[in-house]
C-alpha positions as a printed NumPy array, in Angstrom:
array([[ 61.629,  94.701,  95.224],
       [ 61.589,  93.388,  98.786],
       [ 64.752,  92.136, 100.466],
       [ 64.479,  88.931, 102.485],
       [ 67.233,  87.592, 104.769],
       [ 67.423,  83.912, 105.715],
       [ 69.538,  82.727, 108.634],
       [ 69.747,  80.565, 111.723],
       [ 69.652,  81.681, 115.332],
       [ 73.121,  82.066, 116.794],
       [ 72.697,  80.558, 120.23 ],
       [ 76.015,  82.06 , 121.402],
       [ 76.668,  85.29 , 119.489],
       [ 73.019,  86.36 , 119.14 ],
       [ 72.431,  85.837, 122.899],
       [ 75.66 ,  87.431, 124.206],
       [ 75.628,  88.637, 127.788],
       [ 72.914,  89.41 , 130.3  ],
       [ 69.67 ,  91.1  , 129.329],
       [ 70.716,  94.583, 130.458],
       [ 74.053,  94.755, 128.591],
       [ 73.195,  92.932, 125.363],
       [ 72.883,  96.235, 123.496],
       [ 76.531,  96.999, 124.142],
       [ 77.737,  93.912, 122.296],
       [ 77.807,  92.979, 118.642],
       [ 75.139,  90.443, 117.759],
       [ 75.267,  89.161, 114.133],
       [ 71.561,  88.872, 113.376],
       [ 70.561,  92.078, 115.149],
       [ 73.523,  93.896, 113.596],
       [ 72.437,  92.824, 110.111],
       [ 69.073,  94.506, 110.643],
       [ 70.728,  97.656, 112.048],
       [ 72.764,  98.464, 108.917],
       [ 71.745, 101.958, 107.748],
       [ 72.254, 101.158, 104.051],
       [ 70.753,  97.643, 104.108],
       [ 66.979,  97.591, 104.357],
       [ 65.66 ,  94.159, 105.424],
       [ 61.927,  93.748, 104.805],
       [ 61.652,  90.231, 106.214],
       [ 63.871,  87.91 , 108.209],
       [ 63.295,  84.168, 108.034],
       [ 64.87 ,  83.038, 111.316],
       [ 65.479,  79.292, 111.616],
       [ 65.91 ,  77.877, 115.104],
       [ 65.779,  74.602, 116.994],
       [ 62.461,  73.974, 118.68 ],
       [ 64.13 ,  73.995, 122.107],
       [ 65.412,  77.563, 121.492],
       [ 61.979,  79.081, 120.881],
       [ 62.224,  81.531, 123.809],
       [ 65.62 ,  82.863, 122.667],
       [ 64.303,  83.286, 119.106],
       [ 61.27 ,  85.26 , 120.329],
       [ 63.524,  87.57 , 122.41 ],
       [ 65.734,  88.174, 119.349],
       [ 62.646,  88.982, 117.24 ],
       [ 61.56 ,  91.594, 119.823],
       [ 65.023,  93.192, 119.804],
       [ 65.018,  93.39 , 116.   ],
       [ 61.577,  95.066, 116.131],
       [ 63.038,  97.739, 118.428],
       [ 65.993,  98.598, 116.148],
       [ 64.291,  97.927, 112.795],
       [ 60.481,  98.225, 113.069],
       [ 60.057,  97.766, 109.325],
       [ 61.594,  94.256, 109.46 ],
       [ 59.087,  91.415, 109.776],
       [ 60.571,  88.433, 111.636],
       [ 59.204,  84.984, 110.874],
       [ 60.267,  82.143, 113.146],
       [ 60.889,  78.736, 111.556],
       [ 61.34 ,  75.917, 114.054],
       [ 63.151,  72.741, 112.98 ],
       [ 64.106,  69.574, 114.809],
       [ 67.867,  69.258, 114.822],
       [ 69.408,  66.642, 117.082],
       [ 73.055,  67.311, 116.215],
       [ 74.051,  70.647, 114.575],
       [ 77.514,  69.147, 113.889],
       [ 76.169,  66.244, 111.807],
       [ 76.591,  67.419, 108.214],
       [ 74.153,  64.876, 106.775],
       [ 71.39 ,  65.872, 109.196],
       [ 72.032,  69.607, 108.868],
       [ 72.176,  69.522, 105.075],
       [ 68.987,  67.433, 104.884],
       [ 67.044,  69.813, 107.163],
       [ 68.209,  72.968, 105.407],
       [ 67.597,  71.406, 101.997],
       [ 64.077,  70.476, 103.085],
       [ 63.512,  74.092, 104.155],
       [ 64.816,  75.368, 100.799],
       [ 62.703,  73.003,  98.707],
       [ 59.484,  73.931, 100.526],
       [ 60.052,  77.673, 100.837],
       [ 57.843,  79.744,  98.454],
       [ 60.564,  81.76 ,  96.723],
       [ 59.274,  84.688,  94.669],
       [ 62.324,  85.833,  92.702],
       [ 60.339,  88.288,  90.585],
       [ 59.321,  90.34 ,  93.6  ],
       [ 61.891,  89.465,  96.256],
       [ 65.683,  89.243,  96.513],
       [ 67.278,  86.926,  99.05 ],
       [ 70.308,  87.124, 101.313],
       [ 71.563,  84.015, 103.125],
       [ 73.231,  84.879, 106.445],
       [ 76.266,  82.601, 106.959],
       [ 77.758,  84.139, 110.098],
       [ 75.652,  82.323, 112.681],
       [ 75.334,  78.641, 113.472],
       [ 77.991,  75.95 , 113.592],
       [ 80.656,  75.66 , 110.902],
       [ 78.636,  72.754, 109.513],
       [ 75.59 ,  75.005, 109.163],
       [ 77.683,  77.638, 107.384],
       [ 79.118,  75.058, 104.977],
       [ 75.632,  73.76 , 104.173],
       [ 74.341,  77.29 , 103.535],
       [ 77.218,  77.794, 101.096],
       [ 76.576,  74.504,  99.27 ],
       [ 72.844,  75.125,  98.951],
       [ 73.355,  78.669,  97.67 ],
       [ 76.119,  77.649,  95.253],
       [ 73.846,  74.886,  93.877],
       [ 71.005,  77.44 ,  93.499],
       [ 68.641,  75.674,  95.885],
       [ 68.63 ,  79.1  ,  97.511],
       [ 68.295,  81.698,  94.72 ],
       [ 70.215,  84.463,  96.427],
       [ 73.516,  85.856,  97.618],
       [ 75.435,  85.25 , 100.813],
       [ 75.717,  87.928, 103.473],
       [ 78.445,  87.876, 106.089],
       [ 78.302,  90.14 , 109.153],
       [ 81.269,  91.019, 111.346],
       [ 82.108,  93.191, 114.369],
       [ 83.621,  96.624, 113.891],
       [ 87.371,  96.016, 113.515],
       [ 88.066,  99.37 , 115.211],
       [ 86.377,  98.279, 118.425],
       [ 88.998,  97.491, 121.092],
       [ 86.513,  96.605, 123.822],
       [ 83.234,  94.737, 123.898],
       [ 82.133,  96.763, 126.909],
       [ 82.415, 100.15 , 125.179],
       [ 81.803,  99.532, 121.506],
       [ 81.605, 102.465, 119.197],
       [ 79.674, 100.552, 116.561],
       [ 77.708,  97.582, 118.011],
       [ 75.93 ,  96.888, 114.715],
       [ 79.267,  95.998, 113.095],
       [ 79.768,  95.693, 109.335],
       [ 78.636,  93.4  , 106.544],
       [ 79.682,  92.053, 103.14 ],
       [ 77.547,  90.56 , 100.408],
       [ 79.039,  87.661,  98.439],
       [ 77.67 ,  86.84 ,  95.005],
       [ 78.611,  83.265,  94.062],
       [ 78.199,  84.033,  90.361],
       [ 81.906,  84.112,  89.48 ],
       [ 81.113,  85.62 ,  86.105],
       [ 80.578,  88.908,  88.   ],
       [ 84.177,  88.842,  89.135],
       [ 86.252,  89.272,  86.008],
       [ 89.604,  88.824,  87.714],
       [ 88.612,  85.604,  89.486],
       [ 86.839,  84.23 ,  86.43 ],
       [ 89.85 ,  85.012,  84.233],
       [ 92.191,  83.318,  86.724],
       [ 90.023,  80.164,  86.84 ],
       [ 89.86 ,  80.042,  83.045],
       [ 93.62 ,  80.543,  82.789],
       [ 94.286,  77.727,  85.272],
       [ 92.005,  75.406,  83.322],
       [ 93.612,  76.289,  80.003],
       [ 97.092,  75.897,  81.475],
       [ 96.195,  72.398,  82.683],
       [ 95.106,  71.315,  79.223],
       [ 98.086,  73.053,  77.628],
       [100.354,  71.285,  80.104],
       [ 98.909,  67.888,  79.275],
       [ 99.054,  68.572,  75.526],
       [102.607,  69.918,  75.519],
       [104.43 ,  68.13 ,  72.724],
       [101.165,  66.803,  71.256],
       [100.807,  68.798,  68.051],
       [ 97.202,  68.296,  66.956],
       [ 94.566,  69.939,  64.789],
       [ 92.177,  67.014,  65.228],
       [ 89.018,  68.208,  67.011],
       [ 88.123,  64.739,  68.285],
       [ 91.584,  64.161,  69.712],
       [ 91.532,  67.619,  71.322],
       [ 88.277,  66.771,  73.116],
       [ 89.715,  63.441,  74.222],
       [ 92.801,  65.119,  75.725],
       [ 90.617,  67.677,  77.525],
       [ 88.52 ,  64.914,  79.107],
       [ 91.613,  62.958,  80.143],
       [ 92.905,  66.137,  81.794],
       [ 89.693,  66.572,  83.817],
       [ 89.685,  62.918,  84.87 ],
       [ 93.387,  62.982,  85.769],
       [ 92.875,  65.919,  88.13 ],
       [ 89.676,  64.689,  89.773],
       [ 90.119,  60.924,  89.947],
       [ 92.59 ,  58.353,  91.249],
       [ 90.879,  55.472,  89.438],
       [ 92.819,  53.436,  86.83 ],
       [ 92.963,  54.796,  83.285],
       [ 93.127,  52.458,  80.274],
       [ 94.552,  53.772,  77.006],
       [ 93.943,  51.666,  73.916],
       [ 95.782,  52.322,  70.679],
       [ 98.366,  51.013,  68.238],
       [102.069,  50.971,  69.022],
       [103.536,  54.444,  68.662],
       [100.212,  56.265,  69.152],
       [101.568,  58.147,  72.182],
       [100.304,  56.119,  75.164],
       [103.603,  56.238,  77.041],
       [104.096,  59.944,  76.392],
       [100.576,  60.801,  77.551],
       [100.917,  58.661,  80.692],
       [104.046,  60.547,  81.703],
       [102.362,  63.897,  81.083],
       [ 99.438,  62.842,  83.327],
       [101.946,  61.955,  86.035],
       [103.715,  65.311,  85.717],
       [100.383,  67.156,  85.84 ],
       [ 99.326,  65.385,  89.062],
       [102.789,  65.852,  90.553],
       [102.663,  69.594,  89.855],
       [ 99.285,  69.782,  91.613],
       [100.682,  67.875,  94.635],
       [ 98.198,  65.046,  94.126],
       [100.984,  62.479,  94.109],
       [104.511,  62.563,  95.465],
       [106.096,  59.295,  94.361],
       [107.823,  58.127,  91.186],
       [106.6  ,  57.446,  87.677],
       [107.307,  53.753,  87.064],
       [106.913,  52.358,  83.554],
       [107.144,  48.751,  82.426],
       [106.32 ,  47.024,  79.149],
       [104.468,  43.868,  80.161],
       [105.436,  42.187,  76.874],
       [108.961,  41.866,  78.297],
       [107.822,  39.985,  81.415],
       [107.822,  36.193,  81.422],
       [107.569,  33.482,  84.08 ],
       [109.064,  34.037,  87.549],
       [110.677,  37.188,  86.22 ],
       [107.245,  38.762,  85.76 ],
       [106.219,  38.153,  89.369],
       [109.575,  39.293,  90.682],
       [109.713,  42.429,  88.537],
       [106.233,  43.609,  89.46 ],
       [105.715,  42.395,  93.014],
       [109.261,  41.807,  94.211],
       [110.685,  38.686,  95.853],
       [112.427,  37.568,  99.007],
       [115.889,  36.104,  99.15 ],
       [115.974,  32.431,  98.164],
       [112.483,  32.354,  96.659],
       [113.895,  30.895,  93.433],
       [117.231,  30.021,  91.903],
       [119.301,  33.16 ,  91.573],
       [117.301,  35.193,  94.135],
       [120.31 ,  36.071,  96.268],
       [118.826,  39.244,  97.778],
       [115.414,  40.738,  98.452],
       [113.873,  42.738,  95.615],
       [111.166,  45.367,  96.318],
       [109.497,  45.225,  92.872],
       [108.007,  47.952,  90.691],
       [104.686,  48.203,  92.531],
       [106.48 ,  49.243,  95.7  ],
       [108.716,  51.563,  93.676],
       [105.52 ,  53.338,  92.536],
       [104.246,  53.897,  96.102],
       [102.465,  57.278,  96.292],
       [103.201,  57.694,  92.6  ],
       [102.05 ,  56.302,  89.268],
       [102.518,  52.889,  87.635],
       [102.239,  52.686,  83.859],
       [101.777,  49.123,  82.626],
       [102.128,  49.24 ,  78.857],
       [100.768,  46.244,  76.928],
       [ 98.892,  45.029,  79.985],
       [ 97.209,  42.405,  77.794],
       [100.505,  40.49 ,  77.728],
       [100.432,  39.788,  81.481],
       [ 99.894,  36.178,  82.557],
       [ 96.727,  35.216,  84.44 ],
       [ 98.581,  34.757,  87.758],
       [100.09 ,  38.229,  87.51 ],
       [ 96.667,  39.617,  86.603],
       [ 95.153,  38.147,  89.787],
       [ 97.923,  39.64 ,  91.921],
       [ 97.549,  43.001,  90.197],
       [ 93.797,  43.076,  90.857],
       [ 94.378,  42.586,  94.575],
       [ 97.047,  45.286,  94.582],
       [ 94.696,  47.76 ,  92.849],
       [ 91.735,  47.086,  95.122],
       [ 93.43 ,  46.507,  98.489],
       [ 96.783,  48.27 ,  97.987],
       [ 98.347,  45.042,  99.275],
       [100.107,  42.106,  97.623],
       [102.444,  39.23 ,  98.385],
       [106.002,  39.477,  97.063],
       [107.131,  36.273,  95.343],
       [108.117,  33.674,  97.95 ],
       [106.936,  35.773, 100.908],
       [104.153,  35.129, 103.414],
       [104.069,  38.774, 104.534],
       [102.026,  41.285, 102.564],
       [103.585,  44.459, 101.201],
       [101.728,  47.73 , 100.654],
       [101.778,  50.328,  97.9  ],
       [ 99.393,  53.173,  97.124],
       [ 99.768,  53.911,  93.436],
       [ 97.603,  55.104,  90.582],
       [ 97.523,  52.777,  87.604],
       [ 97.576,  53.743,  83.958],
       [ 97.405,  50.774,  81.589],
       [ 98.079,  50.69 ,  77.869],
       [ 97.336,  48.082,  75.22 ],
       [ 96.994,  47.656,  71.476],
       [ 94.845,  44.553,  71.939],
       [ 91.074,  44.128,  72.22 ],
       [ 90.883,  43.217,  75.908],
       [ 87.174,  42.414,  75.678],
       [ 87.992,  39.779,  73.062],
       [ 90.821,  38.465,  75.234],
       [ 88.367,  38.127,  78.128],
       [ 86.038,  36.022,  75.959],
       [ 89.003,  33.857,  74.944],
       [ 90.075,  33.335,  78.561],
       [ 93.323,  35.254,  78.117],
       [ 92.438,  38.193,  80.336],
       [ 90.615,  38.172,  83.667],
       [ 87.111,  39.615,  83.466],
       [ 87.291,  41.069,  86.996],
       [ 90.557,  42.883,  86.236],
       [ 89.164,  44.215,  82.969],
       [ 86.094,  45.531,  84.799],
       [ 88.359,  47.217,  87.358],
       [ 90.564,  49.057,  84.826],
       [ 87.774,  49.842,  82.37 ],
       [ 86.256,  52.75 ,  84.316],
       [ 88.09 ,  55.325,  82.163],
       [ 89.004,  53.925,  78.749],
       [ 90.355,  56.105,  75.955],
       [ 91.056,  54.99 ,  72.398],
       [ 94.027,  56.842,  70.969],
       [ 93.843,  57.045,  67.169],
       [ 96.859,  56.153,  65.066],
       [ 98.592,  58.627,  62.783],
       [ 96.671,  57.377,  59.744],
       [ 93.431,  58.474,  61.485],
       [ 94.858,  61.919,  62.252],
       [ 96.011,  63.084,  58.802],
       [ 95.562,  66.723,  59.707],
       [ 98.157,  66.268,  62.466],
       [100.972,  65.175,  60.151],
       [101.97 ,  68.719,  59.185],
       [102.158,  70.164,  62.748],
       [104.059,  67.057,  63.878],
       [106.44 ,  67.509,  60.956],
       [107.254,  70.987,  62.27 ],
       [107.489,  69.67 ,  65.829],
       [109.981,  66.98 ,  64.79 ],
       [112.126,  69.465,  62.844],
       [112.234,  71.704,  65.917],
       [113.18 ,  68.744,  68.112],
       [115.966,  67.771,  65.678],
       [117.285,  71.337,  65.77 ],
       [117.356,  71.347,  69.593],
       [119.117,  67.998,  69.814],
       [121.607,  68.498,  66.98 ],
       [122.082,  72.248,  67.214],
       [121.372,  72.571,  63.5  ],
       [118.352,  74.163,  61.832],
       [116.88 ,  72.104,  58.98 ],
       [114.09 ,  73.105,  56.588],
       [112.302,  71.739,  53.529],
       [112.429,  73.356,  50.132],
       [108.888,  74.572,  49.445],
       [108.109,  72.067,  46.678],
       [109.791,  69.237,  48.599],
       [107.611,  69.942,  51.618],
       [104.44 ,  69.858,  49.493],
       [105.525,  66.582,  47.893],
       [106.262,  64.907,  51.221],
       [103.009,  66.088,  52.833],
       [101.013,  64.995,  49.792],
       [102.393,  61.485,  50.156],
       [102.276,  61.435,  53.977],
       [ 98.571,  62.358,  54.071],
       [ 97.494,  60.083,  51.224],
       [ 95.811,  56.7  ,  51.628],
       [ 99.036,  55.13 ,  50.377],
       [100.816,  56.12 ,  53.606],
       [100.061,  53.383,  56.132],
       [102.097,  54.767,  59.047],
       [101.993,  51.392,  60.738],
       [104.56 ,  52.638,  63.261],
       [102.504,  55.788,  63.872],
       [104.283,  58.813,  65.379],
       [107.495,  56.913,  66.039],
       [107.687,  56.119,  62.339],
       [106.977,  59.718,  61.337],
       [109.664,  60.895,  63.753],
       [112.167,  58.44 ,  62.275],
       [111.26 ,  59.506,  58.733],
       [111.84 ,  63.192,  59.433],
       [115.042,  62.464,  61.353],
       [116.429,  60.565,  58.369],
       [115.669,  63.395,  55.956],
       [117.043,  66.065,  58.31 ],
       [120.231,  64.062,  58.801],
       [120.793,  63.704,  55.051],
       [120.019,  67.357,  54.294],
       [122.969,  69.277,  52.888],
       [123.27 ,  72.845,  54.179],
       [120.114,  72.321,  56.233],
       [117.784,  71.997,  53.186],
       [115.635,  68.936,  52.508],
       [115.445,  68.596,  48.718],
       [113.266,  66.704,  46.228],
       [115.849,  63.942,  45.927],
       [115.859,  63.363,  49.693],
       [112.046,  63.319,  49.775],
       [111.815,  60.923,  46.807],
       [114.289,  58.532,  48.437],
       [112.413,  58.689,  51.745],
       [109.072,  57.971,  50.063],
       [110.586,  54.898,  48.39 ],
       [112.064,  53.785,  51.707],
       [108.679,  54.052,  53.424],
       [106.87 ,  52.283,  50.593],
       [109.313,  49.391,  50.742],
       [108.971,  49.135,  54.516],
       [105.197,  48.831,  54.067],
       [105.601,  46.171,  51.392],
       [104.614,  48.407,  48.491],
       [106.073,  47.949,  45.043],
       [107.981,  50.975,  43.745],
       [107.246,  50.106,  40.117],
       [105.384,  52.702,  38.009],
       [101.673,  52.928,  38.707],
       [ 99.334,  50.922,  36.5  ],
       [ 96.201,  52.879,  35.7  ],
       [ 93.294,  52.21 ,  33.334],
       [ 93.637,  53.78 ,  29.911],
       [ 92.667,  57.441,  30.177],
       [ 91.471,  59.904,  27.544],
       [ 94.31 ,  62.347,  28.292],
       [ 97.598,  62.427,  30.25 ],
       [ 97.462,  63.613,  33.868],
       [100.027,  64.928,  36.37 ],
       [102.034,  62.533,  38.531],
       [100.24 ,  63.92 ,  41.585],
       [ 96.866,  62.992,  40.072],
       [ 98.22 ,  59.579,  39.067],
       [ 99.115,  58.714,  42.658],
       [ 95.834,  60.073,  43.974],
       [ 93.775,  58.246,  41.327],
       [ 95.654,  54.998,  41.959],
       [ 94.82 ,  55.227,  45.67 ],
       [ 91.146,  55.853,  44.883],
       [ 91.023,  52.893,  42.516],
       [ 92.598,  50.614,  45.147],
       [ 89.934,  51.65 ,  47.648],
       [ 87.225,  50.956,  45.06 ],
       [ 88.636,  47.489,  44.343],
       [ 88.537,  46.559,  48.037],
       [ 85.049,  47.963,  48.703],
       [ 81.77 ,  46.155,  48.172],
       [ 79.8  ,  49.246,  47.126],
       [ 80.219,  52.772,  45.849],
       [ 78.903,  54.141,  49.167],
       [ 81.377,  52.106,  51.215],
       [ 84.278,  53.343,  49.094],
       [ 83.028,  56.931,  49.466],
       [ 82.813,  56.632,  53.243],
       [ 86.436,  55.459,  53.388],
       [ 87.722,  58.16 ,  51.072],
       [ 85.784,  61.066,  52.608],
       [ 85.916,  59.907,  56.259],
       [ 86.95 ,  63.328,  57.597],
       [ 85.21 ,  65.836,  55.331],
       [ 81.888,  63.961,  55.439],
       [ 81.587,  64.804,  59.151],
       [ 81.353,  68.484,  58.276],
       [ 78.379,  67.981,  55.959],
       [ 74.823,  67.833,  57.224],
       [ 73.772,  65.391,  54.5  ],
       [ 76.895,  63.71 ,  53.11 ],
       [ 76.484,  61.945,  49.766],
       [ 79.733,  60.017,  49.536],
       [ 78.679,  57.908,  46.569],
       [ 77.825,  60.967,  44.467],
       [ 81.124,  62.676,  45.338],
       [ 83.099,  59.581,  44.328],
       [ 81.132,  59.132,  41.115],
       [ 81.855,  62.742,  40.097],
       [ 85.565,  62.333,  40.906],
       [ 85.862,  59.211,  38.715],
       [ 83.984,  60.9  ,  35.872],
       [ 86.735,  63.575,  35.684],
       [ 88.992,  60.852,  34.271],
       [ 86.333,  59.17 ,  32.134],
       [ 85.929,  56.329,  34.663],
       [ 82.933,  54.829,  36.427],
       [ 82.353,  52.496,  39.365],
       [ 80.836,  49.847,  37.124],
       [ 83.832,  49.889,  34.775],
       [ 86.348,  49.581,  37.611],
       [ 84.531,  46.631,  39.18 ],
       [ 84.184,  44.948,  35.775],
       [ 87.906,  45.391,  35.043],
       [ 88.752,  43.97 ,  38.477],
       [ 86.802,  40.809,  37.836]])
């Protein structure tokens, strides 16, 4: 296979000195062709049209030291070798029109000559595979103390392969850094949910690479505040921000207080304003501002916020002098902001500005598989805070998880409610053991808080008695059937998670077979309901 080198004429280093002493000095392009263990079959030498004479002289010198090397001169018009747009365009044009023959030729891109801009463009083009080769860097002999009496004028060289997969140590380090970033962001988020895992991984990539606003939509207690703080800590650790994390729940802001809290005020701007107040936007300068429940902001505050996001400037309440703050915004809401826009309750231009990165955080009821790991997480947290280890009895744990992951468990308060539930049981546990009695009482407490009746379940007459576990499960299935318009709709609700793992899910057939185990049918249930 032939070896082809591609490079630009170095108008300083390749020329070095007068004609008679040029052989005593290291010249990058000539030195590359002089390497005893690096056979160059062809050199594609790119030069500015005005440097044609210098390029021809260099080609003659290369022929003297390496007769087997064919030198092809490629003239280009380059007005400013320090203009990155012009240089990149010209070198890209060369790359796109060059007849690469990768089956018969290997290519080396010489990055030692030319301006720094040229070298950067060579790197970018090679890394993007516009140039299907490796980089070669030449250098003078480090042992040479004098240019006038060099012991090794051809110097040395190094070949750089941009395929990082060839460098196990570097590749492993990059992978470890990436995994650590995701692990850092997910610390304290115990999840087995594949969809939620992918969502967190994307948020991590966006958080590192972007300063644009992030909007997190989800029910109260879904973890918006926690995740916002973790994003802040991740960016702070990477030195992407240096300021504070400032959090405010917009639902608590009303009237003049809202303007003053967010944007600050000057002394005397309203009754009770006895001193200047900087406001939370200025407090978040060079940091992060988390506006939870942003949908609760008034329209005037929304207009001011839009200006602050876009221009990094705003007017404190009662002031005629603009203040500045460079902050990254994370917004949270449980509302449908698009609907609020249509109803005139939320500014369309602000929604468009914060809607670049929108993530919907599922509630606990949509992440059933995460209840068990979060149960363990909450027990560990309780142990750290109280200095007392608490565990479930085996059967008690199964009973609680069976209820917690059933359709009967609404978890309207999401993870906050789960945390409170486990804290109550751990607090009541004698000798650090959560028993059946404690679990039964907690289940009743949760049912009552969700408005459920704790009376015995009423089921259709069955052919044979069934376990209490099956009674609760069957009751939940029947309730879903009563509130669904078709067998297929009920099946989709009941098998929402497992159906995603099947190539051809048949929810209606699965539900029909389940009901038949108890001598029931869809038609009978709907008839009894009416």
